[in-house]
Tab-separated table of C-alpha atoms and ligand atoms in Angstrom:
chain	number	residue	atom	x	y	z
A	3	MET	CA	92.037	70.044	102.959
A	4	ALA	CA	92.572	67.707	105.934
A	5	PHE	CA	93.935	64.238	105.191
A	6	GLU	CA	94.797	65.079	101.598
A	7	GLY	CA	98.266	63.535	101.735
A	8	LEU	CA	97.104	60.385	103.551
A	9	ALA	CA	94.085	59.950	101.271
A	10	THR	CA	96.183	60.274	98.145
A	11	ARG	CA	98.779	57.776	99.390
A	12	LEU	CA	96.287	55.156	100.530
A	13	GLN	CA	94.278	55.481	97.361
A	14	SER	CA	97.379	54.860	95.287
A	15	VAL	CA	98.337	51.826	97.386
A	16	PHE	CA	94.949	50.266	96.844
A	17	SER	CA	94.678	51.143	93.212
A	18	LYS	CA	97.975	49.280	92.684
A	19	LEU	CA	96.526	46.327	94.582
A	20	ARG	CA	93.358	46.329	92.525
A	21	GLY	CA	95.407	46.260	89.355
A	22	LYS	CA	96.821	42.902	90.326
A	23	GLY	CA	93.694	40.728	90.216
A	24	LYS	CA	94.723	37.658	92.208
A	25	LEU	CA	96.748	38.483	95.289
A	26	THR	CA	99.502	36.662	97.098
A	27	GLU	CA	100.420	37.066	100.735
A	28	ASP	CA	103.422	39.076	99.613
A	29	ASP	CA	101.205	41.515	97.691
A	30	VAL	CA	99.141	42.143	100.825
A	31	ASN	CA	102.251	42.475	103.007
A	32	GLU	CA	103.745	44.964	100.546
A	33	ALA	CA	100.568	47.022	100.564
A	34	LEU	CA	100.422	46.989	104.334
A	35	ARG	CA	103.992	48.215	104.529
A	36	GLU	CA	102.959	51.191	102.434
A	37	VAL	CA	99.838	51.739	104.547
A	38	ARG	CA	102.062	51.749	107.613
A	39	LEU	CA	104.381	54.370	106.143
A	40	ALA	CA	101.459	56.531	104.997
A	41	LEU	CA	99.956	56.501	108.472
A	42	LEU	CA	103.269	57.324	110.133
A	43	GLU	CA	103.742	60.194	107.700
A	44	ALA	CA	100.266	61.446	108.577
A	45	ASP	CA	101.571	61.718	112.157
A	46	VAL	CA	99.541	58.866	113.565
A	47	ASN	CA	100.845	57.550	116.876
A	48	PHE	CA	103.497	54.823	116.353
A	49	LYS	CA	101.836	52.186	118.544
A	50	VAL	CA	98.413	52.915	117.063
A	51	VAL	CA	99.872	52.298	113.597
A	52	LYS	CA	101.488	49.068	114.701
A	53	ASP	CA	98.282	47.674	116.230
A	54	PHE	CA	96.224	48.860	113.270
A	55	VAL	CA	98.415	47.131	110.700
A	56	ALA	CA	98.541	43.945	112.784
A	57	LYS	CA	94.767	43.794	112.955
A	58	VAL	CA	94.362	44.372	109.215
A	59	ARG	CA	97.020	41.785	108.447
A	60	GLU	CA	95.338	39.198	110.631
A	61	LYS	CA	92.090	39.638	108.767
A	62	ALA	CA	93.465	40.140	105.282
A	63	ILE	CA	95.887	37.268	105.045
A	64	GLY	CA	93.958	34.078	104.767
A	65	GLN	CA	92.836	31.757	102.060
A	66	GLU	CA	89.322	33.121	102.172
A	67	VAL	CA	90.396	36.643	101.268
A	68	LEU	CA	93.145	35.751	98.853
A	69	GLN	CA	91.001	33.319	96.898
A	70	SER	CA	87.928	35.524	96.725
A	71	PHE	CA	86.947	36.969	93.318
A	72	THR	CA	87.949	40.508	94.222
A	73	PRO	CA	90.605	40.173	96.902
A	74	ALA	CA	91.782	43.804	96.679
A	75	MET	CA	88.256	45.024	97.356
A	76	VAL	CA	88.021	42.714	100.336
A	77	VAL	CA	91.303	44.134	101.684
A	78	VAL	CA	90.110	47.728	101.221
A	79	ASP	CA	86.889	46.814	102.980
A	80	ILE	CA	88.858	45.429	105.920
A	81	VAL	CA	90.965	48.614	106.089
A	82	ASN	CA	87.823	50.716	105.918
A	83	LYS	CA	86.218	48.821	108.824
A	84	GLU	CA	89.372	48.991	110.937
A	85	LEU	CA	89.836	52.729	110.261
A	86	THR	CA	86.231	53.279	111.326
A	87	GLU	CA	86.817	51.271	114.519
A	88	LEU	CA	90.043	53.187	115.180
A	89	MET	CA	88.120	56.460	115.170
A	90	GLY	CA	85.507	55.130	117.546
A	91	GLY	CA	83.203	52.973	115.447
A	92	THR	CA	79.881	54.672	115.700
A	93	GLN	CA	79.022	58.342	116.137
A	94	SER	CA	79.281	59.475	119.728
A	95	LYS	CA	76.471	61.853	120.533
A	96	LEU	CA	76.380	64.834	122.840
A	97	ALA	CA	75.129	63.920	126.330
A	98	ARG	CA	71.702	65.002	127.403
A	99	SER	CA	70.765	65.079	131.038
A	100	ASN	CA	67.257	64.181	132.093
A	101	ARG	CA	67.687	66.758	134.814
A	102	PRO	CA	68.380	69.941	132.866
A	103	PRO	CA	70.472	71.886	132.445
A	104	THR	CA	72.828	69.527	130.677
A	105	VAL	CA	76.233	70.939	131.612
A	106	ILE	CA	78.975	71.038	129.000
A	107	MET	CA	82.362	72.167	130.175
A	108	MET	CA	84.886	73.186	127.504
A	109	ALA	CA	88.559	72.594	128.225
A	110	GLY	CA	91.766	72.928	126.280
A	111	LEU	CA	94.888	74.984	125.703
A	112	GLN	CA	94.760	78.662	124.791
A	113	GLY	CA	94.087	79.245	121.123
A	114	ALA	CA	92.668	75.739	120.529
A	115	GLY	CA	89.274	77.212	119.694
A	116	LYS	CA	87.327	76.818	122.985
A	117	THR	CA	85.504	80.107	122.867
A	118	THR	CA	84.649	79.871	119.181
A	119	THR	CA	83.512	76.244	119.607
A	120	SER	CA	81.350	77.212	122.587
A	121	GLY	CA	79.563	79.634	120.279
A	122	LYS	CA	79.242	77.044	117.514
A	123	LEU	CA	77.832	74.488	119.892
A	124	ALA	CA	75.318	77.023	121.209
A	125	LYS	CA	74.248	77.680	117.640
A	126	MET	CA	73.891	73.981	116.892
A	127	LEU	CA	71.786	73.432	119.994
A	128	GLN	CA	69.672	76.480	119.265
A	129	GLN	CA	68.913	75.074	115.810
A	130	GLN	CA	67.725	71.906	117.515
A	131	ASN	CA	65.258	73.992	119.516
A	132	HIS	CA	67.227	73.961	122.729
A	133	ARG	CA	67.817	77.024	124.914
A	134	PRO	CA	71.538	77.136	125.642
A	135	LEU	CA	73.203	79.477	128.099
A	136	LEU	CA	76.881	80.373	127.583
A	137	ALA	CA	78.935	81.057	130.698
A	138	ALA	CA	82.194	83.027	130.655
A	139	ALA	CA	84.535	81.378	133.144
A	140	ASP	CA	87.802	82.415	131.509
A	141	ILE	CA	88.685	85.363	133.687
A	142	TYR	CA	92.381	85.524	132.753
A	143	ARG	CA	92.444	86.248	129.047
A	144	PRO	CA	91.319	89.888	128.900
A	145	ALA	CA	89.292	89.585	125.724
A	146	ALA	CA	87.678	86.193	126.399
A	147	ILE	CA	84.556	87.471	128.183
A	148	LYS	CA	83.978	90.118	125.495
A	149	GLN	CA	84.542	87.550	122.748
A	150	LEU	CA	81.885	85.300	124.215
A	151	GLN	CA	79.494	88.230	124.636
A	152	VAL	CA	79.948	89.193	121.008
A	153	LEU	CA	79.229	85.631	119.931
A	154	GLY	CA	76.159	85.567	122.167
A	155	GLU	CA	74.846	88.784	120.610
A	156	GLN	CA	75.339	87.408	117.120
A	157	LEU	CA	73.507	84.238	117.990
A	158	LYS	CA	70.935	85.769	120.303
A	159	VAL	CA	72.065	83.308	122.949
A	160	PRO	CA	72.353	84.653	126.527
A	161	VAL	CA	75.818	84.922	128.005
A	162	PHE	CA	76.317	84.678	131.777
A	163	THR	CA	79.237	86.626	133.211
A	164	LEU	CA	80.267	87.966	136.576
A	165	GLY	CA	83.248	89.867	135.249
A	166	ASP	CA	86.846	88.886	135.955
A	167	GLN	CA	87.025	89.439	139.717
A	168	ILE	CA	85.033	86.419	140.793
A	169	SER	CA	86.414	82.900	140.855
A	170	PRO	CA	85.601	80.634	137.921
A	171	VAL	CA	84.113	78.059	140.312
A	172	GLU	CA	81.697	80.663	141.655
A	173	ILE	CA	80.865	81.805	138.108
A	174	ALA	CA	80.106	78.236	137.048
A	175	LYS	CA	77.972	77.652	140.117
A	176	SER	CA	75.982	80.872	139.603
A	177	ALA	CA	75.620	80.174	135.885
A	178	TRP	CA	74.121	76.787	136.710
A	179	GLN	CA	71.621	78.473	139.041
A	180	HIS	CA	70.833	81.049	136.381
A	181	ALA	CA	70.235	78.342	133.780
A	182	LYS	CA	67.975	76.488	136.137
A	183	GLU	CA	65.900	79.564	136.936
A	184	ASN	CA	65.641	80.713	133.331
A	185	GLY	CA	64.766	77.434	131.675
A	186	ASN	CA	68.056	77.032	129.810
A	187	ASP	CA	68.334	73.312	129.083
A	188	TYR	CA	72.032	73.446	128.186
A	189	LEU	CA	74.805	75.284	129.989
A	190	ILE	CA	78.069	75.657	128.086
A	191	ILE	CA	80.969	76.750	130.292
A	192	ASP	CA	83.924	78.331	128.509
A	193	THR	CA	86.975	77.888	130.713
A	194	ALA	CA	90.476	79.363	130.717
A	195	GLY	CA	93.302	77.860	128.751
A	196	ARG	CA	97.027	78.269	129.081
A	197	LEU	CA	99.757	77.946	126.539
A	198	HIS	CA	100.951	74.780	128.284
A	199	ILE	CA	99.523	72.331	130.757
A	200	ASP	CA	99.759	73.936	134.125
A	201	GLU	CA	98.906	72.513	137.536
A	202	ALA	CA	97.043	75.613	138.825
A	203	LEU	CA	94.818	75.567	135.777
A	204	MET	CA	94.126	71.821	136.122
A	205	GLU	CA	93.156	72.335	139.729
A	206	GLU	CA	90.816	75.099	138.773
A	207	LEU	CA	89.193	72.939	136.097
A	208	ARG	CA	88.847	70.046	138.540
A	209	ASN	CA	87.213	72.415	141.042
A	210	ILE	CA	84.723	73.661	138.460
A	211	ALA	CA	83.945	70.084	137.489
A	212	ALA	CA	83.474	69.054	141.139
A	213	GLU	CA	81.084	71.971	141.650
A	214	VAL	CA	78.835	71.679	138.606
A	215	LYS	CA	79.309	67.995	137.750
A	216	PRO	CA	79.335	68.371	133.990
A	217	ASP	CA	77.543	65.816	131.780
A	218	GLU	CA	80.223	66.482	129.195
A	219	ILE	CA	83.784	67.678	129.474
A	220	LEU	CA	84.800	68.403	125.916
A	221	PHE	CA	88.450	68.734	125.150
A	222	VAL	CA	88.974	71.238	122.363
A	223	VAL	CA	92.156	70.702	120.445
A	224	ASP	CA	93.806	72.066	117.339
A	225	SER	CA	94.082	69.214	114.876
A	226	MET	CA	97.079	70.862	113.236
A	227	THR	CA	99.210	70.015	116.275
A	228	GLY	CA	99.054	66.265	115.418
A	229	GLN	CA	100.728	63.981	117.979
A	230	GLU	CA	101.088	66.878	120.392
A	231	ALA	CA	97.289	67.185	120.353
A	232	VAL	CA	96.996	63.566	121.416
A	233	ASN	CA	99.609	63.952	124.153
A	234	VAL	CA	97.844	67.005	125.586
A	235	ALA	CA	94.484	65.239	125.382
A	236	GLU	CA	95.943	62.344	127.323
A	237	SER	CA	97.270	64.642	130.076
A	238	PHE	CA	93.962	66.438	130.380
A	239	HIS	CA	92.097	63.114	130.447
A	240	LYS	CA	94.161	61.862	133.391
A	241	GLN	CA	93.128	64.869	135.407
A	242	LEU	CA	89.619	65.543	134.247
A	243	GLU	CA	87.905	62.486	132.848
A	244	LEU	CA	87.061	63.997	129.496
A	245	THR	CA	83.948	62.667	127.833
A	246	GLY	CA	84.774	63.758	124.306
A	247	VAL	CA	87.080	65.607	121.971
A	248	VAL	CA	86.411	68.417	119.516
A	249	LEU	CA	89.050	68.611	116.797
A	250	THR	CA	89.285	72.153	115.463
A	251	LYS	CA	90.853	73.645	112.356
A	252	MET	CA	90.071	70.589	110.264
A	253	ASP	CA	89.723	73.038	107.359
A	254	SER	CA	93.471	73.568	107.567
A	255	ASP	CA	96.030	71.399	106.018
A	256	THR	CA	96.164	68.925	108.871
A	257	ARG	CA	97.808	65.577	108.196
A	258	GLY	CA	95.151	63.707	110.203
A	259	GLY	CA	97.275	62.111	112.889
A	260	ALA	CA	95.207	63.519	115.733
A	261	ALA	CA	91.924	62.370	114.299
A	262	LEU	CA	93.245	58.875	113.817
A	263	SER	CA	95.031	58.457	117.136
A	264	VAL	CA	93.112	60.348	119.791
A	265	LYS	CA	90.416	57.700	120.428
A	266	ALA	CA	92.867	54.812	120.519
A	267	VAL	CA	95.290	56.615	122.842
A	268	THR	CA	92.883	58.251	125.280
A	269	GLY	CA	89.732	56.163	124.949
A	270	CYS	CA	87.815	59.437	124.411
A	271	PRO	CA	85.658	59.656	121.314
A	272	ILE	CA	85.786	62.560	118.916
A	273	LYS	CA	82.345	64.130	119.127
A	274	PHE	CA	82.708	67.087	116.798
A	275	VAL	CA	85.020	68.519	114.197
A	276	ALA	CA	85.322	72.252	113.523
A	277	THR	CA	85.963	73.224	109.948
A	278	GLY	CA	86.278	76.985	109.907
A	279	GLU	CA	85.995	80.237	111.798
A	280	LYS	CA	82.298	80.833	111.010
A	281	LEU	CA	79.722	79.893	113.587
A	282	ASP	CA	78.123	77.167	111.466
A	283	ALA	CA	81.456	75.399	110.876
A	284	LEU	CA	80.918	72.595	113.411
A	285	GLU	CA	79.880	69.060	112.478
A	286	PRO	CA	79.187	65.919	114.406
A	287	PHE	CA	81.969	63.388	113.827
A	288	TYR	CA	81.116	60.213	111.960
A	289	PRO	CA	83.964	57.678	112.004
A	290	ASP	CA	82.583	55.717	109.049
A	291	ARG	CA	82.222	58.760	106.828
A	292	MET	CA	85.701	59.934	107.735
A	293	ALA	CA	87.161	56.478	106.883
A	294	SER	CA	85.386	56.441	103.532
A	295	ARG	CA	86.648	59.926	102.790
A	296	ILE	CA	90.221	58.874	103.514
A	297	LEU	CA	89.918	55.791	101.313
A	298	GLY	CA	88.193	57.661	98.481
B	325	GDP	P1	90.475	79.693	122.746
B	325	GDP	O1	91.660	80.420	123.278
B	325	GDP	O2	90.672	78.186	122.920
B	325	GDP	O3	89.187	80.151	123.314
B	325	GDP	O4	90.453	79.899	121.154
B	325	GDP	P2	89.519	80.825	120.234
B	325	GDP	O5	88.114	80.324	120.218
B	325	GDP	O6	89.706	82.243	120.603
B	325	GDP	O7	90.145	80.522	118.810
B	325	GDP	C1	91.479	80.874	118.458
B	325	GDP	C2	91.549	81.157	116.978
B	325	GDP	O8	91.308	80.023	116.189
B	325	GDP	C3	90.530	82.208	116.542
B	325	GDP	O9	91.156	83.091	115.622
B	325	GDP	C4	89.442	81.393	115.868
B	325	GDP	O10	88.767	82.092	114.870
B	325	GDP	C5	90.262	80.272	115.241
B	325	GDP	N1	89.487	79.016	115.044
B	325	GDP	C6	88.760	78.340	115.922
B	325	GDP	N2	88.224	77.237	115.371
B	325	GDP	C7	88.644	77.189	114.091
B	325	GDP	C8	88.452	76.265	112.982
B	325	GDP	O11	87.801	75.243	113.078
B	325	GDP	N3	89.085	76.619	111.807
B	325	GDP	C9	89.839	77.718	111.668
B	325	GDP	N4	90.402	77.956	110.494
B	325	GDP	N5	90.051	78.576	112.690
B	325	GDP	C10	89.463	78.329	113.864
């Protein structure tokens, strides 16, 4: 399960703190040292950890906290609030345009889970009584169009394709027209990914975005890649003005670093987490629930 190591470590730090009753400044400092190590081990960005611990320390060390009846609980509460803030504070919802279709462009490296997540998102929207259209704009990976078509058939969601001989910008533009004419209120564009960031791909993505002016550019990233996920998100964000992040493979044994750092580093909120290969394995991301899960 995601975060298991981090959750276990933090829970043990705080259970030790609770055992002490009254706390001294040294007790809190010692606990925060352990929190810092636990976060670094979970692959959270170094600067993010430093700022996080400084914020908690500022709030936790003071007469008010130390002399309260249950100082350890107050400290845990401060950590909980700061963790929630770190992950974006409140839930960040999917955009909805008042001039449909709402356009969602999916971006990310190859294998991150873009195509699968496009299908999952279509399913989620369909369950909310929307009429999504999926568009296949990944013309380079031979199986990508077919993969999206298969997902569409499973979900009974239409899939717009023009094959692999037309430019992705043209495909996106025609898909938008198709959505407009057919009353699809959401258009989800699955784009190409590469194994690494690549200027030609970035330019293509920027051109698609300039053409269809997405309401959302969701960056899909494999949470297992930890700090690397955050670095790639930052590079994409510089080029594309991402509006949100989808962390995939949260069902795997991810240490949690990406989930905890990506908002602080890029400014982009996590909007969804994917927790499996099945089409219903997509959940909106709630920072407060995630923080509580980590703290047990
Ligand atoms: P794309 O290249 O970004 O379009 O990636 P795909 O959508 O083809 O996904 C790559 C692989 O990751 C596929 O085998 C998916 O089934 C798998 N995958 C996607 N999301 C998840 C997830 O949340 N959990 C797990 N375990 N596997 C996932």
